[in-house]
C-alpha atoms as a printed R data frame, in Angstrom:
   type eleno elety resid chain resno      x      y      z
1  ATOM     1    CA   MET     A     1 17.328 18.846  9.939
2  ATOM     2    CA   ASN     A     2 17.674 16.006 12.679
3  ATOM     3    CA   ARG     A     3 15.569 12.750 13.271
4  ATOM     4    CA   PHE     A     4 13.348 14.675 16.226
5  ATOM     5    CA   GLU     A     5 13.041 17.986 13.745
6  ATOM     6    CA   ILE     A     6 11.647 15.666 11.015
7  ATOM     7    CA   VAL     A     7  9.085 13.922 12.631
8  ATOM     8    CA   LYS     A     8  8.024 16.807 14.979
9  ATOM     9    CA   LYS     A     9  7.635 18.695 12.018
10 ATOM    10    CA   TYR     A    10  4.618 16.156 10.472
11 ATOM    11    CA   ILE     A    11  3.111 15.408 14.316
12 ATOM    12    CA   ASP     A    12  2.393 19.016 15.105
13 ATOM    13    CA   GLU     A    13  1.185 18.999 11.364
14 ATOM    14    CA   TYR     A    14 -1.382 16.470 12.308
15 ATOM    15    CA   ASP     A    15 -2.142 18.330 15.042
16 ATOM    16    CA   TYR     A    16 -4.022 15.405 16.688
17 ATOM    17    CA   TYR     A    17 -7.418 16.900 18.812
18 ATOM    18    CA   ASP     A    18 -5.971 20.158 17.322
19 ATOM    19    CA   LEU     A    19 -4.371 21.152 20.859
20 ATOM    20    CA   LEU     A    20 -1.696 23.292 18.785
21 ATOM    21    CA   ALA     A    21 -4.762 25.199 17.371
22 ATOM    22    CA   CYS     A    22 -6.804 25.847 20.280
23 ATOM    23    CA   GLY     A    23 -3.312 27.167 21.970
24 ATOM    24    CA   ALA     A    24 -1.966 24.304 23.509
25 ATOM    25    CA   PRO     A    25  2.305 24.474 24.214
26 ATOM    26    CA   ASN     A    26  4.188 23.875 21.007
27 ATOM    27    CA   ASP     A    27  6.350 20.876 23.050
28 ATOM    28    CA   GLU     A    28  2.508 19.362 23.653
29 ATOM    29    CA   PHE     A    29  3.556 16.343 21.365
30 ATOM    30    CA   ASP     A    30  7.324 16.575 21.765
31 ATOM    31    CA   SER     A    31  7.393 13.067 23.977
32 ATOM    32    CA   TYR     A    32  5.785 11.369 21.483
33 ATOM    33    CA   SER     A    33  7.829 12.863 18.167
34 ATOM    34    CA   ARG     A    34 11.076 11.557 20.697
35 ATOM    35    CA   LYS     A    35  9.678  7.954 20.865
36 ATOM    36    CA   PHE     A    36  8.593  8.035 17.118
37 ATOM    37    CA   ALA     A    37 12.176  9.367 15.632
38 ATOM    38    CA   ASN     A    38 14.248  6.764 18.274
39 ATOM    39    CA   THR     A    39 12.199  4.013 17.401
40 ATOM    40    CA   ILE     A    40 11.257  4.515 13.903
41 ATOM    41    CA   PRO     A    41 14.008  1.874 12.030
42 ATOM    42    CA   GLU     A    42 14.700  1.978  8.466
43 ATOM    43    CA   LYS     A    43 12.803 -1.556  7.984
44 ATOM    44    CA   ASP     A    44  9.593 -0.305  9.494
45 ATOM    45    CA   SER     A    45  6.751  0.035  6.392
46 ATOM    46    CA   ILE     A    46  4.248  3.191  6.269
47 ATOM    47    CA   GLU     A    47  1.628  0.618  7.949
48 ATOM    48    CA   ASP     A    48  4.435 -0.104 11.080
49 ATOM    49    CA   ILE     A    49  5.165  3.833 11.837
50 ATOM    50    CA   ALA     A    50  0.955  4.017 11.330
51 ATOM    51    CA   ARG     A    51  0.572  1.308 13.494
52 ATOM    52    CA   LEU     A    52  3.513  2.961 16.522
53 ATOM    53    CA   ILE     A    53  1.590  6.420 15.983
54 ATOM    54    CA   SER     A    54 -1.802  4.836 16.593
55 ATOM    55    CA   GLU     A    55 -0.832  2.309 19.294
56 ATOM    56    CA   THR     A    56  1.016  5.696 21.074
57 ATOM    57    CA   ILE     A    57 -1.891  8.235 20.995
58 ATOM    58    CA   ASP     A    58 -4.620  5.194 21.579
59 ATOM    59    CA   LYS     A    59 -2.628  4.652 24.892
60 ATOM    60    CA   ALA     A    60 -2.411  8.716 25.621
61 ATOM    61    CA   PHE     A    61 -6.162  9.895 24.903
62 ATOM    62    CA   ALA     A    62 -7.354  6.281 25.999
63 ATOM    63    CA   GLU     A    63 -9.323  5.337 23.103
64 ATOM    64    CA   GLU     A    64 -9.379  2.941 19.483
65 ATOM    65    CA   ILE     A    65 -7.558  4.764 17.431
66 ATOM    66    CA   LYS     A    66 -7.501  2.968 13.720
67 ATOM    67    CA   PRO     A    67 -3.996  3.095 12.236
68 ATOM    68    CA   GLU     A    68 -5.128  4.195  8.528
69 ATOM    69    CA   LYS     A    69 -5.987  7.583 10.074
70 ATOM    70    CA   PHE     A    70 -2.129  8.153 10.525
71 ATOM    71    CA   LEU     A    71 -1.197  6.219  6.781
72 ATOM    72    CA   GLU     A    72 -0.289 10.218  5.460
73 ATOM    73    CA   THR     A    73  1.762 11.338  8.002
74 ATOM    74    CA   ALA     A    74  3.667  8.219  8.368
75 ATOM    75    CA   LYS     A    75  4.394  8.287  4.744
76 ATOM    76    CA   LEU     A    76  5.728 11.686  4.958
77 ATOM    77    CA   ILE     A    77  7.635 10.824  7.958
78 ATOM    78    CA   ARG     A    78  9.207  7.490  6.673
79 ATOM    79    CA   LYS     A    79  9.715  9.450  2.699
80 ATOM    80    CA   GLU     A    80 11.717 12.409  4.591
81 ATOM    81    CA   LEU     A    81 13.517  9.954  6.998
82 ATOM    82    CA   TYR     A    82 14.167  7.256  4.332
83 ATOM    83    CA   GLY     A    83 14.621  9.017  1.112
84 ATOM    84    CA   ASP     A    84 11.406  7.048 -0.339
85 ATOM    85    CA   SER     A    85  7.740  6.133  0.612
86 ATOM    86    CA   GLU     A    86  8.266  2.797  1.343
């Protein structure tokens, strides 16, 4: 799997607002997944990744979302991208 596919798997699994579950197209979150796949360096911690996801989703949905909400997703992404969880 390439970086995009790894990130997409976990972002789609999180399915913010259950958009995919409600029938949104399979590519609903792909622009975000591409952004994350292209901007998450190995030095980023789980918290850094969660913050990036939070800030991006925050802007897209015009609401304040705490990074803690995305910690598990960030952990899974980091583990699969870099083989560790921190």
